[in-house]
PDB file of C-alpha atoms in Angstrom:
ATOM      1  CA  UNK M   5     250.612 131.436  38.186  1.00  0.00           C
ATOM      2  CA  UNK M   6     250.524 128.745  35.272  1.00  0.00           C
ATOM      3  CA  UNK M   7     251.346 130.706  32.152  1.00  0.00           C
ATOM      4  CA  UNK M   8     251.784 128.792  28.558  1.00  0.00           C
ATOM      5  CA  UNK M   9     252.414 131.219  25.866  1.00  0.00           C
ATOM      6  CA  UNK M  10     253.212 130.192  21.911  1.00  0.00           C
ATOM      7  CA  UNK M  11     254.719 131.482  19.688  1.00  0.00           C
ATOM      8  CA  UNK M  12     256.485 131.227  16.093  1.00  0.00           C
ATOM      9  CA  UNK M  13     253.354 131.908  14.179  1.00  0.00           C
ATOM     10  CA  UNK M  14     253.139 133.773  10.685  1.00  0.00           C
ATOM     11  CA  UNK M  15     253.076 133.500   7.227  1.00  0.00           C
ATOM     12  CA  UNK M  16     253.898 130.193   5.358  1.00  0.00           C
ATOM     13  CA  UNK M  17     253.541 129.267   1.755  1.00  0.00           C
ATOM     14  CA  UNK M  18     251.920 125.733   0.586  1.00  0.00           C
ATOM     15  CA  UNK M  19     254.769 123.081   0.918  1.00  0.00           C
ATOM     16  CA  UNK M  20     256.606 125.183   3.993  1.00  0.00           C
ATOM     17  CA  UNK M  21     257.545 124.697   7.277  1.00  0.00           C
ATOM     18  CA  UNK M  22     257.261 126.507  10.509  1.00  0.00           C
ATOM     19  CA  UNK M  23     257.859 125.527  13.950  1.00  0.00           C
ATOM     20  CA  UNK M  24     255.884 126.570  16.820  1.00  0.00           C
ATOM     21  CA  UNK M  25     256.832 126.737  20.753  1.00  0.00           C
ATOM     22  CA  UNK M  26     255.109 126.766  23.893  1.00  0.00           C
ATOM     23  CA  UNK M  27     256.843 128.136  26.381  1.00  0.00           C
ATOM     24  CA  UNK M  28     255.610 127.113  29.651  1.00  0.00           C
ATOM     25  CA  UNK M  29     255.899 128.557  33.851  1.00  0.00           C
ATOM     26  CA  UNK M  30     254.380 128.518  37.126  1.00  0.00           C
ATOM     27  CA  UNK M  31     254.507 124.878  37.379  1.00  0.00           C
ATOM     28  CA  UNK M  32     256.890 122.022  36.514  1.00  0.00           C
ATOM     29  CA  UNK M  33     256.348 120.549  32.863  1.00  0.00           C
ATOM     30  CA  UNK M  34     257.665 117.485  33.630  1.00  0.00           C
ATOM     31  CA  UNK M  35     254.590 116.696  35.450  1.00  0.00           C
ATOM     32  CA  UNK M  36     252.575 117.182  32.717  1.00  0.00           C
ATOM     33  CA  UNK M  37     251.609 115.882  29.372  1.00  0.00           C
ATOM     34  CA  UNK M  38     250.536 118.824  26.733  1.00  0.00           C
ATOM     35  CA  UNK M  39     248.085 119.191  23.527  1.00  0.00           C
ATOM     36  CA  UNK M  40     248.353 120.866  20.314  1.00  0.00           C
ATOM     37  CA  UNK M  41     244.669 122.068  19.463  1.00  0.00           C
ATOM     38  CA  UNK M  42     244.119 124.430  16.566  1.00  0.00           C
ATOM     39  CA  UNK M  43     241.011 126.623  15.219  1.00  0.00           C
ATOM     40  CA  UNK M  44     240.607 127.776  11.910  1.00  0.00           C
ATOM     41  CA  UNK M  45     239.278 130.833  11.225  1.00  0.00           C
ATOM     42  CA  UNK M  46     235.667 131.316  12.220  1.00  0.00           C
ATOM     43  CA  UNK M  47     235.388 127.375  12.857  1.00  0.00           C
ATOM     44  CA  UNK M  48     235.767 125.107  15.817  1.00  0.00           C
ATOM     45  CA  UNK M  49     238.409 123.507  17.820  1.00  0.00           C
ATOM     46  CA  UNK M  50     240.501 120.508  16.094  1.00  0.00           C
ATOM     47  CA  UNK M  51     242.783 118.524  18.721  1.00  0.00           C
ATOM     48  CA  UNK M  52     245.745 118.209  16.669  1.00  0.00           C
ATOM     49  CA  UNK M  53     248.384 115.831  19.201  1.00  0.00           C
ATOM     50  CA  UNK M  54     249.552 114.845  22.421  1.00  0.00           C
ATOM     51  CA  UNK M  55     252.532 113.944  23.799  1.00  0.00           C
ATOM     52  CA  UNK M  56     253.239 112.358  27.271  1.00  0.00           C
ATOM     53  CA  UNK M  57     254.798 113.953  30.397  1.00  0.00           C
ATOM     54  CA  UNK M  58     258.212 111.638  29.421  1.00  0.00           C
ATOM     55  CA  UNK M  59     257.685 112.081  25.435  1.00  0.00           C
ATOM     56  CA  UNK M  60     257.275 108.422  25.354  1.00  0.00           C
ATOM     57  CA  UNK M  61     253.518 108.625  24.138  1.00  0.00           C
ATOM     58  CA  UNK M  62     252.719 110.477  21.518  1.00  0.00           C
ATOM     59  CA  UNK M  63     249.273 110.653  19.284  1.00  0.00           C
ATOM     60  CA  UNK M  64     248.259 112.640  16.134  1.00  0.00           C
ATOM     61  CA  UNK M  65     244.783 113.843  14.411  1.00  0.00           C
ATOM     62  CA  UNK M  66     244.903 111.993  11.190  1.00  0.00           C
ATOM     63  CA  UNK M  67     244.695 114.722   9.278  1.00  0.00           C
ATOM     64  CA  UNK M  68     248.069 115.712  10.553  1.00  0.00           C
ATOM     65  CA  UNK M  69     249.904 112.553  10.860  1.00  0.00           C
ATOM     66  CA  UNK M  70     253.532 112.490   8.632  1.00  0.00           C
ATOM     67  CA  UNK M  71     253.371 116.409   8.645  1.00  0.00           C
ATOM     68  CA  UNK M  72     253.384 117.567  12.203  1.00  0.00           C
ATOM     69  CA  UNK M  73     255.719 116.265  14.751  1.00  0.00           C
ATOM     70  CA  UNK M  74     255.502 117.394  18.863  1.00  0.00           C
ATOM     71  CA  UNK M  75     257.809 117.264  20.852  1.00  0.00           C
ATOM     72  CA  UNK M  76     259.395 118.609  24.082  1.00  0.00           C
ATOM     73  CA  UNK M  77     261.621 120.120  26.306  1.00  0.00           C
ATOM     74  CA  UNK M  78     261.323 119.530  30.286  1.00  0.00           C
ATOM     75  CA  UNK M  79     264.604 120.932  30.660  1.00  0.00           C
ATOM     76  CA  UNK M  80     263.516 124.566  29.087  1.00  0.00           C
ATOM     77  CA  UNK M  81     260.080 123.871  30.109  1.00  0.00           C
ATOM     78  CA  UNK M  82     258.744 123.952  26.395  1.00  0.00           C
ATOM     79  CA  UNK M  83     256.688 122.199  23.799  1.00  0.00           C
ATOM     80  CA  UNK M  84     256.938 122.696  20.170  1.00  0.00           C
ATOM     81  CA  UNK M  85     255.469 121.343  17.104  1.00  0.00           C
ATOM     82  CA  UNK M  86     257.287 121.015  13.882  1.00  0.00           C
ATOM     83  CA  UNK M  87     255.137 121.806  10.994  1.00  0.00           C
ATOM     84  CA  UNK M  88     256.323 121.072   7.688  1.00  0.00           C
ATOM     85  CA  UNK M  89     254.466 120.027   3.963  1.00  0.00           C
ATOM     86  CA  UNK M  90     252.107 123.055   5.138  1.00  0.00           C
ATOM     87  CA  UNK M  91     248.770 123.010   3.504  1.00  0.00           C
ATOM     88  CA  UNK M  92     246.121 125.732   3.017  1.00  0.00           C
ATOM     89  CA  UNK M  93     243.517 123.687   4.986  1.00  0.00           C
ATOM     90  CA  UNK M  94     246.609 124.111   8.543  1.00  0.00           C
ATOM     91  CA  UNK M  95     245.659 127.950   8.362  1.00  0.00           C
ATOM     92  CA  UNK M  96     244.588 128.196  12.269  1.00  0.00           C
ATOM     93  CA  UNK M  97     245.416 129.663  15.585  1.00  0.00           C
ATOM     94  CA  UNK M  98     247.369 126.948  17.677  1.00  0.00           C
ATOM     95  CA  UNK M  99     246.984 126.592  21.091  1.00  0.00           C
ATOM     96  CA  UNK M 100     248.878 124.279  23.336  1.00  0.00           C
ATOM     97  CA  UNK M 101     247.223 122.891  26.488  1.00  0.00           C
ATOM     98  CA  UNK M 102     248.009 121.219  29.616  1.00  0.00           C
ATOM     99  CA  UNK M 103     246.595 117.960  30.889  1.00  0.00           C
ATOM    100  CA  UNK M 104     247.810 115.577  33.222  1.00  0.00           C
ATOM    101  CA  UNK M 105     247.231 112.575  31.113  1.00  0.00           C
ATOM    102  CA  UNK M 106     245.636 111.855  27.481  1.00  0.00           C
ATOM    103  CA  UNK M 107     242.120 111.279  28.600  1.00  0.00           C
ATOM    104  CA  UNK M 108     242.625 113.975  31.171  1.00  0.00           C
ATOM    105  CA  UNK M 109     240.450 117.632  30.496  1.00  0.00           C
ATOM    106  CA  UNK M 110     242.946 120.411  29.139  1.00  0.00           C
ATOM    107  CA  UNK M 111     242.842 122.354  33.202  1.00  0.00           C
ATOM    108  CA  UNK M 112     245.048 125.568  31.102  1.00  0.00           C
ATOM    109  CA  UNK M 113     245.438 126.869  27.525  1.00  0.00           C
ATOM    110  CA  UNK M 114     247.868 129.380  26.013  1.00  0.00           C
ATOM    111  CA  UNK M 115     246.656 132.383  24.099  1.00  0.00           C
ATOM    112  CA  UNK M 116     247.167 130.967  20.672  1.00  0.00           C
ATOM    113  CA  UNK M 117     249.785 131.397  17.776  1.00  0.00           C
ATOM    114  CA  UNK M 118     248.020 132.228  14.178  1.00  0.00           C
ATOM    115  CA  UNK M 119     249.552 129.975  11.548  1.00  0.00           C
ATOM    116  CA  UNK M 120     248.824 131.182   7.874  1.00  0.00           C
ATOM    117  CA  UNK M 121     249.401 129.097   4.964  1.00  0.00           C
ATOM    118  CA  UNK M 122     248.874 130.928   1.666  1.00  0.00           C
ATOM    119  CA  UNK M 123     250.744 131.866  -1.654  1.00  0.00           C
TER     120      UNK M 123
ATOM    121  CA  UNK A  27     235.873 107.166  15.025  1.00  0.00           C
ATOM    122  CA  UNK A  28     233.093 108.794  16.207  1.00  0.00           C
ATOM    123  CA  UNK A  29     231.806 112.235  15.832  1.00  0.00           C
ATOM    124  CA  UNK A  30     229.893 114.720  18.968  1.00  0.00           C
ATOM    125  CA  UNK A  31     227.355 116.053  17.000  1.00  0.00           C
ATOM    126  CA  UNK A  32     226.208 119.466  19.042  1.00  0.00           C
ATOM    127  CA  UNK A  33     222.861 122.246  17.986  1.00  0.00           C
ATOM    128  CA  UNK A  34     224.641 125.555  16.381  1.00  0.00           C
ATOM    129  CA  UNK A  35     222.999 127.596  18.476  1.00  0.00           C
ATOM    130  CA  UNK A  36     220.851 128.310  21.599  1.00  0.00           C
ATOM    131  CA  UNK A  37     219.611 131.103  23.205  1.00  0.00           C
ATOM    132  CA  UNK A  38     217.803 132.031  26.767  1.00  0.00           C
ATOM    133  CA  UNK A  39     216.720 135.673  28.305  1.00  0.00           C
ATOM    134  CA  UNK A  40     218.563 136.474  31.538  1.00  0.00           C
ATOM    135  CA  UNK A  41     217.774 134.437  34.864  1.00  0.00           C
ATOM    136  CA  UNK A  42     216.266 131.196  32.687  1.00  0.00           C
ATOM    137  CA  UNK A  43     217.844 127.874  32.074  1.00  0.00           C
ATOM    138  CA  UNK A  44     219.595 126.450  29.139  1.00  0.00           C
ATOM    139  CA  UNK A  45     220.812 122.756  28.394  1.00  0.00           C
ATOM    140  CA  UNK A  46     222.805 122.272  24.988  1.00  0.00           C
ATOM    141  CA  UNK A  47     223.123 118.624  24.251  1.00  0.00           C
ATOM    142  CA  UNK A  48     226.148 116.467  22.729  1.00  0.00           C
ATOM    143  CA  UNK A  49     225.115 113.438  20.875  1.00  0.00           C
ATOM    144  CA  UNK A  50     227.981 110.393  19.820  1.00  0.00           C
ATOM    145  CA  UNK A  51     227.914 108.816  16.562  1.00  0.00           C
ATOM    146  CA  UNK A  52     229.089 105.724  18.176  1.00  0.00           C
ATOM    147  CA  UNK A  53     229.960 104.057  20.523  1.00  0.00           C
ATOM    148  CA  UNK A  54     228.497 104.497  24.328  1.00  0.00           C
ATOM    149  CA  UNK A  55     228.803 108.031  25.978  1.00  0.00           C
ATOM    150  CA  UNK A  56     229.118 106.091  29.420  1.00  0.00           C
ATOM    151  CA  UNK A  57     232.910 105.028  27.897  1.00  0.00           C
ATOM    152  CA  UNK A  58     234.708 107.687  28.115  1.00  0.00           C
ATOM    153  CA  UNK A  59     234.410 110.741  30.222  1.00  0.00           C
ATOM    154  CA  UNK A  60     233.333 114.303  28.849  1.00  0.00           C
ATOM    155  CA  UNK A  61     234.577 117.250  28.649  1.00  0.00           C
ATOM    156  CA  UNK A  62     232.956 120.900  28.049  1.00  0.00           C
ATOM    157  CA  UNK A  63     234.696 124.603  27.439  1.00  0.00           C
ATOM    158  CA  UNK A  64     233.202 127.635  26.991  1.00  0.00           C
ATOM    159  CA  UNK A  65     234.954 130.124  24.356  1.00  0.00           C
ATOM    160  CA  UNK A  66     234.284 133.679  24.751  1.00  0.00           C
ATOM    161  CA  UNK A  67     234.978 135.441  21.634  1.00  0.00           C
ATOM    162  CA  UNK A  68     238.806 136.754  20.952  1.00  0.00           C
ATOM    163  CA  UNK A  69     239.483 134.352  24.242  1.00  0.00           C
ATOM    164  CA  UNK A  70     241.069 130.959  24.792  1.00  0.00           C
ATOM    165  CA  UNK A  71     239.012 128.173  25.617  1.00  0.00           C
ATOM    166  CA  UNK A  72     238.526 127.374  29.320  1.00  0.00           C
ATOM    167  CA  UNK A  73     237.482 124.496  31.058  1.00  0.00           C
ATOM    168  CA  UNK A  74     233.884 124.550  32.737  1.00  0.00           C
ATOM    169  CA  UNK A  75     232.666 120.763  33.254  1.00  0.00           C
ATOM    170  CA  UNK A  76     234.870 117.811  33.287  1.00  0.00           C
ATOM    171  CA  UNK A  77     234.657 114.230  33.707  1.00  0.00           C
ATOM    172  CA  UNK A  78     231.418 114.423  33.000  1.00  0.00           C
ATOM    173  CA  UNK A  79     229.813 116.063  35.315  1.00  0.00           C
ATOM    174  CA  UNK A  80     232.578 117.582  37.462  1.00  0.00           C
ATOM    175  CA  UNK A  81     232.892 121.644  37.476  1.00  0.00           C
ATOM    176  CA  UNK A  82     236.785 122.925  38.477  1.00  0.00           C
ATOM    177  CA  UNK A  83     237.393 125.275  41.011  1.00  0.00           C
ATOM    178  CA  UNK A  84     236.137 128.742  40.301  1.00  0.00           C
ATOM    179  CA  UNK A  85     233.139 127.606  37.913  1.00  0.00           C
ATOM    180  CA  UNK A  86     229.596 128.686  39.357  1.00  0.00           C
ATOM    181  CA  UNK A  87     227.462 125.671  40.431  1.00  0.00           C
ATOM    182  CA  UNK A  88     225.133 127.348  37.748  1.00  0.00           C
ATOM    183  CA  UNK A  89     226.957 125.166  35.082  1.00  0.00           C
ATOM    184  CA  UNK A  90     226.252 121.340  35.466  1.00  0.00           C
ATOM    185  CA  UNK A  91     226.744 118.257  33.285  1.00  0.00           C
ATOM    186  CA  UNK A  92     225.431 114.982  32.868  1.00  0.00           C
ATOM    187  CA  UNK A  93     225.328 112.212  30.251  1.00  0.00           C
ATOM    188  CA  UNK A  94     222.393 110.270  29.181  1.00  0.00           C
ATOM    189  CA  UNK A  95     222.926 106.546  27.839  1.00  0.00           C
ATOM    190  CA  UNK A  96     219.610 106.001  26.954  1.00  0.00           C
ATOM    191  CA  UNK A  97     219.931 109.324  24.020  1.00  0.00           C
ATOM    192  CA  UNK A  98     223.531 108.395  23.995  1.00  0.00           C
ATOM    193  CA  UNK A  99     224.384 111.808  24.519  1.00  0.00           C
ATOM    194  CA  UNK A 100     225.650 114.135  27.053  1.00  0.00           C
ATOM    195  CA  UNK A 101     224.296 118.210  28.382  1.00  0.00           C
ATOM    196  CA  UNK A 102     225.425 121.098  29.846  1.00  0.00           C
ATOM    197  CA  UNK A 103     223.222 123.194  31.612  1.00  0.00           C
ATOM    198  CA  UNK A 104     223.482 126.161  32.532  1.00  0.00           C
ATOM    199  CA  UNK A 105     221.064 127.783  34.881  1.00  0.00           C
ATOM    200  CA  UNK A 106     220.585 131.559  36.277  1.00  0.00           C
ATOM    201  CA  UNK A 107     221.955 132.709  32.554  1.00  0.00           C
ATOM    202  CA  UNK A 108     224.430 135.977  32.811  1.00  0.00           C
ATOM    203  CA  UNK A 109     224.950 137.859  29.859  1.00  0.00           C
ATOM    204  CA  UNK A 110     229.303 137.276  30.654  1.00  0.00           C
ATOM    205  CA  UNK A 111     227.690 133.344  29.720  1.00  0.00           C
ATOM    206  CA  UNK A 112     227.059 134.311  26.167  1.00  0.00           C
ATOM    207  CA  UNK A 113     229.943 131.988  24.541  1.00  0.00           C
ATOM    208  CA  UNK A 114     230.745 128.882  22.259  1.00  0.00           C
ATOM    209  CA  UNK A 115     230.476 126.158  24.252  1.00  0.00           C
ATOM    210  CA  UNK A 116     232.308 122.445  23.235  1.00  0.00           C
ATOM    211  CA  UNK A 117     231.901 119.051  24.020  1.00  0.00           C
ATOM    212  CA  UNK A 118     234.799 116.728  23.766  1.00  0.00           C
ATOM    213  CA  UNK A 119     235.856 113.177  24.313  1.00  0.00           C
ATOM    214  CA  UNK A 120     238.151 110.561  23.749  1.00  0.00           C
ATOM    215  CA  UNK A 121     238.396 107.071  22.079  1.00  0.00           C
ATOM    216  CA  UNK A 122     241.897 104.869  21.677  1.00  0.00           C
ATOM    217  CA  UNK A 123     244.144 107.222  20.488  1.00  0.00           C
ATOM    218  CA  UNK A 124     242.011 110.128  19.574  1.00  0.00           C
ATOM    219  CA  UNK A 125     240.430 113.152  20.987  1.00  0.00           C
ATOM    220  CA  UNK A 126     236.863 114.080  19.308  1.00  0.00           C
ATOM    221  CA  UNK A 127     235.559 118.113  19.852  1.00  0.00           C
ATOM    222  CA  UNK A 128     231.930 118.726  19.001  1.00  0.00           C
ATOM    223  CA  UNK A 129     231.165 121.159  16.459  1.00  0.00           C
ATOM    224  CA  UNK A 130     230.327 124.176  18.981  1.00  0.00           C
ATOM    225  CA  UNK A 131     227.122 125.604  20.138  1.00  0.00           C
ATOM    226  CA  UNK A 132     226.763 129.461  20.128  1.00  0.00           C
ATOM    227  CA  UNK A 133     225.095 130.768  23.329  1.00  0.00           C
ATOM    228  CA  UNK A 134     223.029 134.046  22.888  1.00  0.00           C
ATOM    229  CA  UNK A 135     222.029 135.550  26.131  1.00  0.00           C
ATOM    230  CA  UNK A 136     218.568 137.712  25.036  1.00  0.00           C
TER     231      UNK A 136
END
């Protein structure tokens, strides 16, 4: 069964950091290349970044780009995304999802990680 | 960029047909392929149409897709409406290096 579950979620202040993983099974990462997409509460889905099956390719949602780095880890079969210079406005849940390429549909989602940035 | 510019809401009584439509800013629909999800509330979002018009495995055939270049747009319909289809509903697509979500339709099921 494909399973992608985040985590590393909480409470930042404005100017912080956090660092979120995805942590995924039931099939072989490698394979793959992954999303960042993140809702804010009571609003719609934002696609935040992608990053290739390799890591060679990876793209960012301007409103992220400088801030937020993704990367990954085929080897422990996880994603993460770095998330530093934290901003009220990057208060969300964060889900990661799989697709096989960029302009591929996202075929599984985690359950989401809630990110809040306040003072 | 472009934007996916979706209605806030829609509703339909039990058996009837709905279509919610997804309208580019632009660019043509026709260039790149998309996507919709449906968003049950406190629940992930899960794939019900891609490439267009193309529904994955375990999706009713009630659900269908289809783009329109004339309107520039693309619509999901969904036809025999449940009350389990009451959801948010997205449209998304792609252009260069960026992936574009519509704002989200609410789907009332009367």
């Amino acid at each position: 069964e494909v399973q992608l579950v985040e985590s590393g979620g909480g409470l930042a202040q404005p100017g912080g950091s956090l660092r979120l993983s995805c942590e995924a099974s039931g099939f072989t990462l490698s394979s793959y290349g992954m999303n960042w997409v993140r809702q804010a509460p009571g609003k719609g889905l934002e696609w935040v970044s992608y990053i290739s099956s390799s890591g060679t390719t990876i793209y960012y949602a301007d409103s992220v780009k400088g801030r937020l780095t993704i990367s990954r880890d085929n080897a422990k079969n996880s994603l993460y995304l770095q998330m530093n210079s934290l901003r009220d406005e990057d208060t969300a849940v964060y889900y990661c999802a799989r697709a096989h390429d960029f302009w591929s549909a996202y075929d599984y989602w985690g359950q989401g990680t809630l990110v809040t940035v306040s003072s | 960029n472009f934007m996916l510019t979706q209605p806030h809401s829609v509703s339909g009584s039990p058996g009837k047909t709905v279509t919610i439509s997804c309208t580019r800013s632009s660019g043509s629909i026709a260039s790149n392929f998309v996507q919709w999800y449906q968003q049950r509330p406190g629940s992930a979002p899960a794939t019900v149409i891609y490439d267009d018009n193309l529904r994955p495995s375990g999706v009713p055939d009630r659900f269908s897709g289809s783009i329109d270049s004339s309107s520039n747009s693309a619509s999901l319909t969904i036809s025999g409406l449940k009350t389990e289809d009451e959801a948010d509903y997205y449209c998304q697509s792609f252009d260069n290096s960026n992936v574009v979500f519509g704002g989200g339709t609410r789907l009332t099921v009367l």
